[in-house]
Amino acid sequence: MKSKSFERIDKRKFDEIRPMKAKVGVVPNADGSALFQFGETVAIAAVYGPKKMHPQHLQNPEKGTLRCNYSMMSFSVAERIRPGPTRRSTEISKIIQWALEPVLLIEKYSNTVIDVHINILQANASTRCAAINAAAMALAHAGIPMKDIVSSVSIGKLDKQLVVDINKYEEDWEDGEGATDIPMSFTGSGEITHIQLDGKISIEELKEAIELGRKAVKKIYEVQKKALKEVINCENGNEQTN
Amino acid sequence: METSRLTSQRIREYLREGKRFDERALDEFREISIETGISKNAEGSCRVKFGKTEVIVGVKMDVATPYPDSPNKGNLIVNAELLPLSSPRFETGPPKFPAIELGRVIDRVIRESKFIELEKLCIKEGEKVWSVFVDIYSINDDGNLLDAAALGAVIALKNARIPKWDEKEEKVSYGELTKKKLPVKKEIPLSITFYKIGEKFVVDPTKEEEDSADLRITLGSYKGSISSIQKGGEKSLSVNEFYALLDSYKEIWERLFKKIEKFLK
């Protein structure tokens, strides 16, 4: 974890996450919903289900199905993207499903589907991490049995410097070895449920990056937990306002 | 969740006595809240809530060739997405009729009112003009997405700023917004949709009321003139009923305007 003199564009420390915001119950129609924000990256997630899977041939009699749908709003990035699925969003949707499934206890929900819809309202890198964090909260809010929650963060390597929670500027880093982007997700107990990497990194550095990620997600986990607790306390006191 | 026949019957019974479940008057809108600048990469954006109904609208701009029939005017493209996130009734996949209609009706509310001064968006006649994309997303559908979306589009446009056009490189420098606001008129167009339930007409229905309606009629207007109409639904209405709506229109418009006036500064 290189020099201390390294300065990030937004003056953050190398292991500092952008200001986080988490809120539960942002979509009243949904069975569970949440917003998660890393700085200028905002994701909202809504859960519908468990409900009967249609068409019938997609039903799984052995366990429930988790179905994720990640999509970016057309104006969430500098250059407008056409609405509708892309190859990128298709992959990320599946990655999110894989990141979340390990903590779900849905073996008994045979022939049903749990739909998680995630939309990126504003993007400044790390959108899949924000999406996973929001989706995990929304699932918990929907009352889906879970043995743990999932928290996600991106670790970046800018030239030789490791940093936590990269933003767009850092993602486009070109000096030296360029940028390596490593989004990763952990369960509360520290299991890896998702990891991806684009760039170039040594094995030693990768281990360091994972250690950094493990530390960072603990803070994210606390933010998620706090937001969930708030709404549960509210609901018990019948004071929930939407 | 579909609205049950029993609920619809009860809604009609209530309306016969001039009452609604949420105690509103028949021609009264729900509480409206508007938040602007909610998505920083958009040239303009806002969140509009009518009670529990919520839409998000973003404006993006790009430079493109003009349409042959308007070589000196900017282009306007309105698109609506009924997100599966916003209701258990909406599914993923290509837009279906309701989303297409929503986009088109809002397009006409904006376009026909001449709210955007499209002739000021010409860079080089016949070759380069600004394209204005208005993208509407539903976040929570509790009825009357139409009027909420129209209002959202107007507010997002009103707050939009033009990005920098790099003449040498011939491309838009996104992120570098100029101080120049998107040229829009001071007076805003508004959309008001009437829903006929039984023998009565209401505005700003909740989802249950919308489900119980036989028909709807959307009136887009600007400076006291009607500039667009869309009737939807499989039932007919009498001429006299329509005249009665038109007679009540001005007052409802003004009351709606009062509700949102403070957000227009």
Short mmCIF file of C-alpha atoms in Angstrom, two decimals:
data_model
loop_
_atom_site.label_atom_id
_atom_site.label_comp_id
_atom_site.label_asym_id
_atom_site.label_seq_id
_atom_site.Cartn_x
_atom_site.Cartn_y
_atom_site.Cartn_z
CA MET A 1 0.00 0.00 0.00
CA LYS A 2 2.26 2.65 -1.37
CA SER A 3 3.21 6.17 -0.47
CA LYS A 4 1.27 8.31 1.94
CA SER A 5 1.86 11.33 -0.28
CA PHE A 6 -0.59 10.07 -2.90
CA GLU A 7 -3.39 12.55 -3.33
CA ARG A 8 -6.82 11.68 -4.65
CA ILE A 9 -8.75 14.16 -6.74
CA ASP A 10 -11.45 14.49 -4.10
CA LYS A 11 -8.90 14.66 -1.27
CA ARG A 12 -9.98 11.35 0.19
CA LYS A 13 -7.56 9.11 2.06
CA PHE A 14 -6.61 6.02 0.09
CA ASP A 15 -8.90 3.88 2.26
CA GLU A 16 -11.74 6.33 2.54
CA ILE A 17 -15.15 5.58 1.08
CA ARG A 18 -17.14 8.46 -0.41
CA PRO A 19 -19.96 9.73 1.80
CA MET A 20 -22.58 7.00 1.96
CA LYS A 21 -26.32 7.31 2.15
CA ALA A 22 -28.69 4.43 2.73
CA LYS A 23 -32.46 4.59 2.91
CA VAL A 24 -35.05 1.86 3.09
CA GLY A 25 -38.62 1.97 1.78
CA VAL A 26 -38.15 4.32 -1.17
CA VAL A 27 -40.69 2.53 -3.39
CA PRO A 28 -44.00 2.11 -1.55
CA ASN A 29 -45.40 -0.32 -4.16
CA ALA A 30 -42.59 -2.81 -3.70
CA ASP A 31 -42.38 -5.59 -1.11
CA GLY A 32 -38.99 -4.20 -0.17
CA SER A 33 -36.91 -1.31 -1.45
CA ALA A 34 -33.78 0.69 -0.75
CA LEU A 35 -31.51 3.43 -1.97
CA PHE A 36 -27.75 3.25 -1.63
CA GLN A 37 -25.34 6.02 -2.51
CA PHE A 38 -21.55 6.30 -2.74
CA GLY A 39 -20.91 9.99 -3.30
CA GLU A 40 -22.42 10.76 -6.68
CA THR A 41 -23.30 7.18 -7.51
CA VAL A 42 -26.93 6.47 -6.62
CA ALA A 43 -28.73 3.12 -6.93
CA ILE A 44 -32.33 2.31 -6.07
CA ALA A 45 -33.55 -1.26 -5.71
CA ALA A 46 -37.03 -2.75 -5.39
CA VAL A 47 -37.99 -6.33 -4.58
CA TYR A 48 -41.19 -8.01 -5.74
CA GLY A 49 -41.90 -11.50 -4.48
CA PRO A 50 -41.62 -14.31 -3.75
CA LYS A 51 -44.34 -14.88 -6.35
CA LYS A 52 -45.20 -17.74 -8.65
CA MET A 53 -42.74 -18.02 -11.53
CA HIS A 54 -44.19 -17.59 -15.00
CA PRO A 55 -43.86 -19.09 -17.54
CA GLN A 56 -44.14 -22.45 -15.89
CA HIS A 57 -41.14 -24.04 -17.59
CA LEU A 58 -38.87 -21.63 -15.71
CA GLN A 59 -40.12 -22.87 -12.35
CA ASN A 60 -37.65 -24.67 -10.18
CA PRO A 61 -39.32 -27.23 -7.88
CA GLU A 62 -36.17 -27.54 -5.75
CA LYS A 63 -35.71 -23.94 -4.67
CA GLY A 64 -36.78 -20.38 -5.19
CA THR A 65 -35.29 -18.32 -7.99
CA LEU A 66 -33.61 -14.96 -7.58
CA ARG A 67 -33.87 -12.77 -10.66
CA CYS A 68 -31.98 -9.46 -10.82
CA ASN A 69 -32.40 -6.72 -13.33
CA TYR A 70 -29.81 -3.93 -13.36
CA SER A 71 -30.30 -0.94 -15.57
CA MET A 72 -28.91 2.57 -15.89
CA MET A 73 -31.14 5.53 -16.47
CA SER A 74 -30.43 7.19 -19.80
CA PHE A 75 -29.33 10.44 -18.17
CA SER A 76 -27.26 8.88 -15.37
CA VAL A 77 -24.04 9.31 -17.34
CA ALA A 78 -22.48 12.16 -19.34
CA GLU A 79 -23.39 10.79 -22.75
CA ARG A 80 -27.01 9.62 -22.91
CA ILE A 81 -27.44 5.88 -23.14
CA ARG A 82 -30.40 4.47 -24.98
CA PRO A 83 -32.91 2.92 -22.61
CA GLY A 84 -33.18 -0.85 -22.65
CA PRO A 85 -30.91 -3.79 -21.91
CA THR A 86 -27.32 -3.90 -23.14
CA ARG A 87 -24.68 -6.63 -23.06
CA ARG A 88 -23.13 -4.84 -20.10
CA SER A 89 -26.35 -4.59 -18.09
CA THR A 90 -27.17 -8.23 -18.82
CA GLU A 91 -23.85 -9.34 -17.37
CA ILE A 92 -24.06 -7.09 -14.35
CA SER A 93 -27.59 -8.30 -13.60
CA LYS A 94 -26.29 -11.86 -13.42
CA ILE A 95 -23.26 -10.83 -11.37
CA ILE A 96 -25.58 -9.17 -8.86
CA GLN A 97 -27.70 -12.30 -8.63
CA TRP A 98 -24.59 -14.40 -7.96
CA ALA A 99 -23.38 -11.88 -5.38
CA LEU A 100 -26.63 -12.09 -3.41
CA GLU A 101 -27.72 -15.69 -3.73
CA PRO A 102 -25.25 -17.17 -1.23
CA VAL A 103 -26.96 -15.41 1.69
CA LEU A 104 -30.56 -16.18 0.72
CA LEU A 105 -32.43 -19.00 2.41
CA ILE A 106 -34.90 -19.70 -0.37
CA GLU A 107 -34.62 -23.48 -0.68
CA LYS A 108 -38.19 -23.88 0.46
CA TYR A 109 -39.60 -21.28 -1.95
CA SER A 110 -40.06 -23.82 -4.73
CA ASN A 111 -41.57 -22.66 -8.04
CA THR A 112 -41.38 -19.02 -7.02
CA VAL A 113 -39.33 -16.08 -8.17
CA ILE A 114 -38.01 -13.06 -6.31
CA ASP A 115 -37.50 -10.14 -8.65
CA VAL A 116 -34.96 -7.48 -7.77
CA HIS A 117 -35.03 -4.41 -9.99
CA ILE A 118 -32.14 -2.00 -9.66
CA ASN A 119 -31.87 1.34 -11.40
CA ILE A 120 -28.89 3.65 -11.42
CA LEU A 121 -30.09 7.19 -11.05
CA GLN A 122 -26.73 8.88 -11.20
CA ALA A 123 -23.39 7.30 -12.03
CA ASN A 124 -19.87 8.13 -10.98
CA ALA A 125 -18.25 4.65 -11.12
CA SER A 126 -18.83 1.70 -8.75
CA THR A 127 -22.46 1.42 -9.88
CA ARG A 128 -22.56 -2.37 -9.53
CA CYS A 129 -21.31 -2.10 -5.94
CA ALA A 130 -23.96 0.47 -5.09
CA ALA A 131 -26.50 -1.76 -6.84
CA ILE A 132 -25.52 -4.81 -4.77
CA ASN A 133 -25.64 -2.81 -1.54
CA ALA A 134 -29.08 -1.44 -2.36
CA ALA A 135 -30.38 -4.83 -3.50
CA ALA A 136 -29.19 -6.58 -0.32
CA MET A 137 -31.02 -4.02 1.78
CA ALA A 138 -34.16 -4.26 -0.33
CA LEU A 139 -34.20 -8.06 0.07
CA ALA A 140 -33.88 -7.74 3.82
CA HIS A 141 -36.61 -5.08 3.84
CA ALA A 142 -38.88 -7.44 1.87
CA GLY A 143 -38.47 -9.98 4.65
CA ILE A 144 -36.75 -12.60 2.50
CA PRO A 145 -35.01 -15.05 4.84
CA MET A 146 -31.30 -14.28 4.78
CA LYS A 147 -28.47 -15.61 6.88
CA ASP A 148 -26.42 -12.50 6.30
CA ILE A 149 -26.26 -9.30 4.33
CA VAL A 150 -23.96 -8.56 1.39
CA SER A 151 -21.81 -5.45 1.15
CA SER A 152 -19.87 -4.44 -1.91
CA VAL A 153 -17.03 -2.05 -2.70
CA SER A 154 -14.64 -1.40 -5.54
CA ILE A 155 -10.91 -1.35 -4.92
CA GLY A 156 -8.79 0.40 -7.49
CA LYS A 157 -5.13 0.32 -8.29
CA LEU A 158 -4.02 3.61 -9.81
CA ASP A 159 -0.55 3.06 -11.19
CA LYS A 160 0.81 1.36 -8.04
CA GLN A 161 -1.44 2.91 -5.45
CA LEU A 162 -4.39 1.00 -4.03
CA VAL A 163 -7.52 3.02 -3.27
CA VAL A 164 -10.96 2.24 -1.92
CA ASP A 165 -14.23 3.05 -3.73
CA ILE A 166 -13.02 4.46 -7.01
CA ASN A 167 -14.80 7.27 -8.80
CA LYS A 168 -15.02 7.94 -12.53
CA TYR A 169 -11.89 10.06 -12.61
CA GLU A 170 -9.90 7.29 -10.99
CA GLU A 171 -11.47 4.62 -13.16
CA ASP A 172 -10.11 6.44 -16.22
CA TRP A 173 -6.60 6.72 -14.71
CA GLU A 174 -3.93 6.40 -17.42
CA ASP A 175 -0.59 7.24 -15.76
CA GLY A 176 1.97 4.52 -15.09
CA GLU A 177 0.32 1.11 -14.99
CA GLY A 178 -3.08 2.69 -15.50
CA ALA A 179 -6.17 1.77 -13.54
CA THR A 180 -7.11 -1.64 -12.25
CA ASP A 181 -10.70 -1.91 -11.07
CA ILE A 182 -11.61 -4.67 -8.63
CA PRO A 183 -15.23 -4.64 -7.50
CA MET A 184 -15.85 -7.19 -4.77
CA SER A 185 -18.62 -8.21 -2.39
CA PHE A 186 -18.52 -9.91 0.97
CA THR A 187 -21.03 -11.38 3.35
CA GLY A 188 -21.07 -9.95 6.86
CA SER A 189 -19.06 -12.96 8.00
CA GLY A 190 -16.37 -12.25 5.39
CA GLU A 191 -17.08 -14.72 2.56
CA ILE A 192 -16.49 -13.47 -0.98
CA THR A 193 -19.67 -13.61 -3.04
CA HIS A 194 -18.47 -11.60 -6.00
CA ILE A 195 -15.18 -10.40 -7.43
CA GLN A 196 -14.22 -9.03 -10.79
CA LEU A 197 -11.05 -7.44 -12.07
CA ASP A 198 -10.01 -5.39 -15.06
CA GLY A 199 -6.42 -4.28 -15.41
CA LYS A 200 -3.09 -5.59 -14.26
CA ILE A 201 -2.05 -6.55 -10.75
CA SER A 202 0.46 -8.82 -8.99
CA ILE A 203 -0.70 -11.58 -6.68
CA GLU A 204 0.72 -9.76 -3.65
CA GLU A 205 -1.09 -6.57 -4.57
CA LEU A 206 -4.31 -8.45 -5.20
CA LYS A 207 -4.16 -9.89 -1.69
CA GLU A 208 -3.62 -6.41 -0.32
CA ALA A 209 -6.57 -5.19 -2.33
CA ILE A 210 -8.81 -7.89 -0.90
CA GLU A 211 -7.71 -7.02 2.63
CA LEU A 212 -8.55 -3.38 1.93
CA GLY A 213 -11.94 -4.43 0.58
CA ARG A 214 -12.67 -6.56 3.63
CA LYS A 215 -12.01 -3.62 5.90
CA ALA A 216 -14.03 -1.21 3.78
CA VAL A 217 -17.16 -3.36 3.60
CA LYS A 218 -17.37 -3.42 7.38
CA LYS A 219 -18.18 0.29 7.27
CA ILE A 220 -20.68 -0.26 4.48
CA TYR A 221 -22.29 -3.08 6.44
CA GLU A 222 -22.81 -0.74 9.40
CA VAL A 223 -24.49 1.85 7.17
CA GLN A 224 -26.81 -0.79 5.69
CA LYS A 225 -27.65 -2.22 9.09
CA LYS A 226 -28.41 1.19 10.54
CA ALA A 227 -30.82 2.08 7.73
CA LEU A 228 -32.60 -1.27 8.05
CA LYS A 229 -32.91 -0.95 11.80
CA GLU A 230 -34.39 2.50 11.51
CA VAL A 231 -37.23 1.36 9.32
CA ILE A 232 -37.94 -1.70 11.42
CA ASN A 233 -38.18 0.41 14.55
CA CYS A 234 -40.47 2.76 12.70
CA GLU A 235 -42.73 0.01 11.44
CA ASN A 236 -43.08 -1.48 14.90
CA GLY A 237 -44.12 1.88 16.20
CA ASN A 238 -46.51 2.34 13.25
CA GLU A 239 -44.80 5.56 12.41
CA GLN A 240 -43.59 4.76 8.98
CA THR A 241 -44.07 7.57 6.57
CA ASN A 242 -43.68 7.17 2.87
CA MET B 1 -52.14 -6.02 -7.27
CA GLU B 2 -55.27 -5.64 -9.32
CA THR B 3 -58.08 -3.61 -7.84
CA SER B 4 -60.97 -5.85 -6.88
CA ARG B 5 -64.46 -5.39 -8.27
CA LEU B 6 -65.69 -4.79 -4.75
CA THR B 7 -63.29 -1.89 -4.30
CA SER B 8 -64.34 -0.41 -7.63
CA GLN B 9 -67.99 -0.66 -6.64
CA ARG B 10 -67.27 1.08 -3.38
CA ILE B 11 -65.34 3.83 -5.17
CA ARG B 12 -68.37 4.42 -7.41
CA GLU B 13 -70.75 4.46 -4.45
CA TYR B 14 -68.58 7.02 -2.70
CA LEU B 15 -68.31 9.17 -5.79
CA ARG B 16 -72.08 9.24 -6.20
CA GLU B 17 -72.11 11.08 -2.89
CA GLY B 18 -69.25 13.26 -4.07
CA LYS B 19 -66.69 11.56 -1.82
CA ARG B 20 -63.33 9.88 -2.33
CA PHE B 21 -61.49 7.37 -0.12
CA ASP B 22 -58.81 9.90 0.76
CA GLU B 23 -61.35 12.66 1.41
CA ARG B 24 -60.23 14.79 -1.49
CA ALA B 25 -62.66 16.79 -3.58
CA LEU B 26 -63.29 15.31 -7.03
CA ASP B 27 -61.27 18.03 -8.71
CA GLU B 28 -58.46 18.13 -6.18
CA PHE B 29 -54.88 16.98 -6.71
CA ARG B 30 -52.91 15.13 -4.05
CA GLU B 31 -50.02 16.76 -2.28
CA ILE B 32 -47.32 17.61 -4.78
CA SER B 33 -43.61 17.74 -4.12
CA ILE B 34 -40.85 18.55 -6.57
CA GLU B 35 -37.10 18.21 -6.21
CA THR B 36 -34.74 19.41 -8.92
CA GLY B 37 -31.13 18.56 -9.80
CA ILE B 38 -31.40 14.97 -8.63
CA SER B 39 -29.06 13.48 -11.25
CA LYS B 40 -25.89 15.45 -11.81
CA ASN B 41 -24.92 14.02 -15.18
CA ALA B 42 -28.23 15.12 -16.66
CA GLU B 43 -28.50 18.60 -18.16
CA GLY B 44 -31.69 18.97 -16.13
CA SER B 45 -33.53 16.59 -13.82
CA CYS B 46 -36.28 16.40 -11.26
CA ARG B 47 -38.35 14.16 -9.08
CA VAL B 48 -42.11 14.77 -8.91
CA LYS B 49 -44.41 13.20 -6.38
CA PHE B 50 -48.21 13.25 -6.45
CA GLY B 51 -49.01 11.56 -3.16
CA LYS B 52 -47.38 8.15 -3.48
CA THR B 53 -46.93 8.42 -7.23
CA GLU B 54 -43.36 9.27 -8.12
CA VAL B 55 -41.61 9.94 -11.42
CA ILE B 56 -38.07 10.97 -12.26
CA VAL B 57 -37.36 12.96 -15.40
CA GLY B 58 -33.97 13.74 -16.90
CA VAL B 59 -32.99 15.92 -19.83
CA LYS B 60 -29.95 15.13 -21.97
CA MET B 61 -28.74 17.07 -24.98
CA ASP B 62 -26.68 16.21 -28.01
CA VAL B 63 -25.87 17.76 -31.35
CA ALA B 64 -27.45 16.11 -34.38
CA THR B 65 -28.74 16.84 -37.84
CA PRO B 66 -32.16 18.50 -37.94
CA TYR B 67 -35.24 16.86 -39.42
CA PRO B 68 -35.68 17.80 -43.09
CA ASP B 69 -38.97 19.57 -42.39
CA SER B 70 -37.47 21.79 -39.67
CA PRO B 71 -33.90 22.58 -40.76
CA ASN B 72 -33.56 25.51 -38.38
CA LYS B 73 -35.09 23.95 -35.26
CA GLY B 74 -33.77 21.72 -32.53
CA ASN B 75 -35.11 18.19 -32.11
CA LEU B 76 -37.25 17.03 -29.21
CA ILE B 77 -37.36 13.35 -28.28
CA VAL B 78 -39.54 12.25 -25.38
CA ASN B 79 -39.31 8.73 -24.05
CA ALA B 80 -41.02 7.08 -21.09
CA GLU B 81 -40.07 3.89 -19.27
CA LEU B 82 -42.51 2.19 -16.94
CA LEU B 83 -39.93 0.58 -14.72
CA PRO B 84 -40.66 -2.88 -13.30
CA LEU B 85 -39.20 -1.34 -10.14
CA SER B 86 -42.21 0.95 -9.84
CA SER B 87 -45.08 -1.53 -9.89
CA PRO B 88 -45.67 -5.28 -9.82
CA ARG B 89 -47.66 -4.82 -13.04
CA PHE B 90 -44.77 -3.63 -15.17
CA GLU B 91 -42.49 -6.19 -16.75
CA THR B 92 -39.04 -6.07 -18.26
CA GLY B 93 -38.74 -6.16 -22.01
CA PRO B 94 -39.52 -3.85 -24.89
CA PRO B 95 -41.87 -0.96 -24.07
CA LYS B 96 -45.51 -1.88 -24.30
CA PHE B 97 -48.40 0.35 -25.27
CA PRO B 98 -48.81 2.28 -21.98
CA ALA B 99 -45.16 3.38 -21.96
CA ILE B 100 -45.25 4.31 -25.64
CA GLU B 101 -48.46 6.27 -25.23
CA LEU B 102 -47.14 8.05 -22.14
CA GLY B 103 -44.05 9.21 -24.02
CA ARG B 104 -46.08 10.36 -26.99
CA VAL B 105 -48.70 12.23 -24.99
CA ILE B 106 -46.04 14.07 -22.99
CA ASP B 107 -44.20 14.83 -26.23
CA ARG B 108 -47.33 16.58 -27.51
CA VAL B 109 -47.95 18.48 -24.29
CA ILE B 110 -44.44 19.94 -24.60
CA ARG B 111 -44.21 20.27 -28.37
CA GLU B 112 -47.64 21.68 -29.14
CA SER B 113 -47.39 24.29 -26.40
CA LYS B 114 -44.16 25.49 -28.04
CA PHE B 115 -42.70 25.61 -24.54
CA ILE B 116 -39.16 24.96 -25.79
CA GLU B 117 -37.98 27.61 -28.22
CA LEU B 118 -36.64 25.05 -30.65
CA GLU B 119 -35.63 27.69 -33.20
CA LYS B 120 -33.03 28.93 -30.72
CA LEU B 121 -31.40 25.50 -30.69
CA CYS B 122 -30.09 25.74 -34.22
CA ILE B 123 -26.28 25.77 -34.53
CA LYS B 124 -26.02 25.68 -38.34
CA GLU B 125 -29.15 25.59 -40.43
CA GLY B 126 -29.78 22.28 -42.15
CA GLU B 127 -26.68 20.73 -40.59
CA LYS B 128 -26.38 21.01 -36.84
CA VAL B 129 -28.98 21.52 -34.17
CA TRP B 130 -29.35 20.54 -30.55
CA SER B 131 -31.39 17.43 -29.80
CA VAL B 132 -33.23 17.53 -26.51
CA PHE B 133 -33.94 14.14 -24.96
CA VAL B 134 -36.55 14.02 -22.23
CA ASP B 135 -36.49 10.66 -20.44
CA ILE B 136 -39.26 9.81 -18.02
CA TYR B 137 -38.98 6.99 -15.49
CA SER B 138 -41.71 5.81 -13.14
CA ILE B 139 -40.47 5.12 -9.62
CA ASN B 140 -43.78 4.35 -7.91
CA ASP B 141 -47.07 4.08 -9.75
CA ASP B 142 -50.02 5.02 -7.60
CA GLY B 143 -52.06 6.48 -10.44
CA ASN B 144 -51.93 9.50 -12.73
CA LEU B 145 -48.43 9.00 -14.07
CA LEU B 146 -49.55 11.11 -17.04
CA ASP B 147 -49.89 14.42 -15.26
CA ALA B 148 -46.94 13.76 -12.96
CA ALA B 149 -44.73 12.94 -15.95
CA ALA B 150 -45.85 16.03 -17.85
CA LEU B 151 -45.08 18.24 -14.89
CA GLY B 152 -41.74 16.47 -14.40
CA ALA B 153 -40.82 17.04 -18.04
CA VAL B 154 -41.65 20.75 -17.79
CA ILE B 155 -39.66 21.25 -14.59
CA ALA B 156 -36.64 19.28 -15.83
CA LEU B 157 -36.62 21.31 -19.05
CA LYS B 158 -37.00 24.54 -17.17
CA ASN B 159 -33.94 23.68 -15.09
CA ALA B 160 -31.84 22.33 -17.95
CA ARG B 161 -28.62 23.99 -18.97
CA ILE B 162 -26.96 23.60 -22.34
CA PRO B 163 -23.65 21.72 -22.34
CA LYS B 164 -20.61 23.14 -24.06
CA TRP B 165 -20.32 22.59 -27.79
CA ASP B 166 -16.69 22.28 -28.83
CA GLU B 167 -16.65 23.72 -32.33
CA LYS B 168 -13.12 22.67 -33.20
CA GLU B 169 -13.50 19.09 -32.08
CA GLU B 170 -17.10 19.03 -33.27
CA LYS B 171 -18.35 17.33 -30.16
CA VAL B 172 -20.22 18.07 -26.98
CA SER B 173 -18.08 18.54 -23.87
CA TYR B 174 -20.32 16.89 -21.33
CA GLY B 175 -19.82 17.92 -17.76
CA GLU B 176 -19.03 21.45 -18.89
CA LEU B 177 -22.44 23.01 -18.64
CA THR B 178 -22.63 26.56 -19.90
CA LYS B 179 -24.49 29.22 -17.99
CA LYS B 180 -27.00 29.23 -20.80
CA LYS B 181 -30.33 27.79 -19.81
CA LEU B 182 -32.31 25.77 -22.25
CA PRO B 183 -34.51 28.39 -23.96
CA VAL B 184 -38.02 27.84 -22.64
CA LYS B 185 -40.93 30.19 -22.32
CA LYS B 186 -41.82 31.72 -19.01
CA GLU B 187 -45.34 30.35 -18.97
CA ILE B 188 -45.48 26.61 -18.54
CA PRO B 189 -47.77 24.07 -20.13
CA LEU B 190 -49.65 21.75 -17.79
CA SER B 191 -51.44 18.50 -18.35
CA ILE B 192 -54.66 17.69 -16.53
CA THR B 193 -56.29 14.32 -17.02
CA PHE B 194 -59.94 13.68 -16.15
CA TYR B 195 -61.03 10.15 -15.36
CA LYS B 196 -64.65 9.12 -15.67
CA ILE B 197 -65.72 6.73 -12.94
CA GLY B 198 -69.41 5.84 -13.05
CA GLU B 199 -71.12 9.13 -13.79
CA LYS B 200 -68.48 11.31 -12.17
CA PHE B 201 -65.22 12.81 -13.29
CA VAL B 202 -62.16 13.05 -11.04
CA VAL B 203 -58.64 14.37 -11.45
CA ASP B 204 -55.39 12.86 -10.16
CA PRO B 205 -56.76 9.38 -9.41
CA THR B 206 -55.00 6.91 -7.15
CA LYS B 207 -54.26 3.53 -8.75
CA GLU B 208 -57.53 2.09 -7.42
CA GLU B 209 -59.50 4.95 -8.91
CA GLU B 210 -57.61 4.72 -12.19
CA ASP B 211 -58.46 1.01 -12.36
CA SER B 212 -62.13 1.79 -11.78
CA ALA B 213 -62.30 4.41 -14.53
CA ASP B 214 -64.17 3.88 -17.79
CA LEU B 215 -62.27 6.48 -19.75
CA ARG B 216 -59.79 9.28 -19.41
CA ILE B 217 -59.20 12.50 -21.23
CA THR B 218 -55.92 14.40 -21.05
CA LEU B 219 -55.87 18.11 -21.78
CA GLY B 220 -52.55 19.82 -22.28
CA SER B 221 -52.77 23.55 -22.15
CA TYR B 222 -50.69 26.61 -22.30
CA LYS B 223 -51.56 30.22 -21.51
CA GLY B 224 -55.25 29.47 -21.35
CA SER B 225 -55.44 27.62 -24.67
CA ILE B 226 -55.75 23.89 -25.05
CA SER B 227 -52.80 22.62 -27.09
CA SER B 228 -53.18 18.85 -26.96
CA ILE B 229 -55.85 16.28 -26.15
CA GLN B 230 -55.77 12.54 -25.76
CA LYS B 231 -58.81 10.46 -24.95
CA GLY B 232 -58.17 6.95 -23.72
CA GLY B 233 -60.43 4.06 -22.80
CA GLU B 234 -63.17 2.07 -24.41
CA LYS B 235 -66.22 4.09 -23.34
CA SER B 236 -67.69 7.22 -24.83
CA LEU B 237 -68.58 10.51 -23.25
CA SER B 238 -71.35 12.90 -24.20
CA VAL B 239 -70.69 16.29 -25.68
CA ASN B 240 -72.32 17.92 -22.70
CA GLU B 241 -70.08 16.04 -20.30
CA PHE B 242 -67.08 17.21 -22.26
CA TYR B 243 -68.29 20.81 -22.22
CA ALA B 244 -68.74 20.59 -18.46
CA LEU B 245 -65.11 19.49 -18.13
CA LEU B 246 -63.96 22.35 -20.31
CA ASP B 247 -65.96 24.78 -18.19
CA SER B 248 -64.34 23.54 -14.97
CA TYR B 249 -60.90 23.34 -16.55
CA LYS B 250 -59.65 26.86 -15.97
CA GLU B 251 -60.29 26.81 -12.26
CA ILE B 252 -58.64 23.41 -11.80
CA TRP B 253 -55.66 24.59 -13.85
CA GLU B 254 -55.23 27.64 -11.68
CA ARG B 255 -55.47 25.66 -8.48
CA LEU B 256 -52.90 23.16 -9.73
CA PHE B 257 -50.65 26.01 -10.79
CA LYS B 258 -50.88 27.55 -7.31
CA LYS B 259 -49.75 24.24 -5.83
CA ILE B 260 -46.63 24.14 -7.94
CA GLU B 261 -45.85 27.83 -8.28
CA LYS B 262 -43.33 27.82 -5.46
CA PHE B 263 -41.26 25.19 -7.27
CA LEU B 264 -40.94 27.24 -10.44
CA LYS B 265 -38.49 29.84 -9.20
#
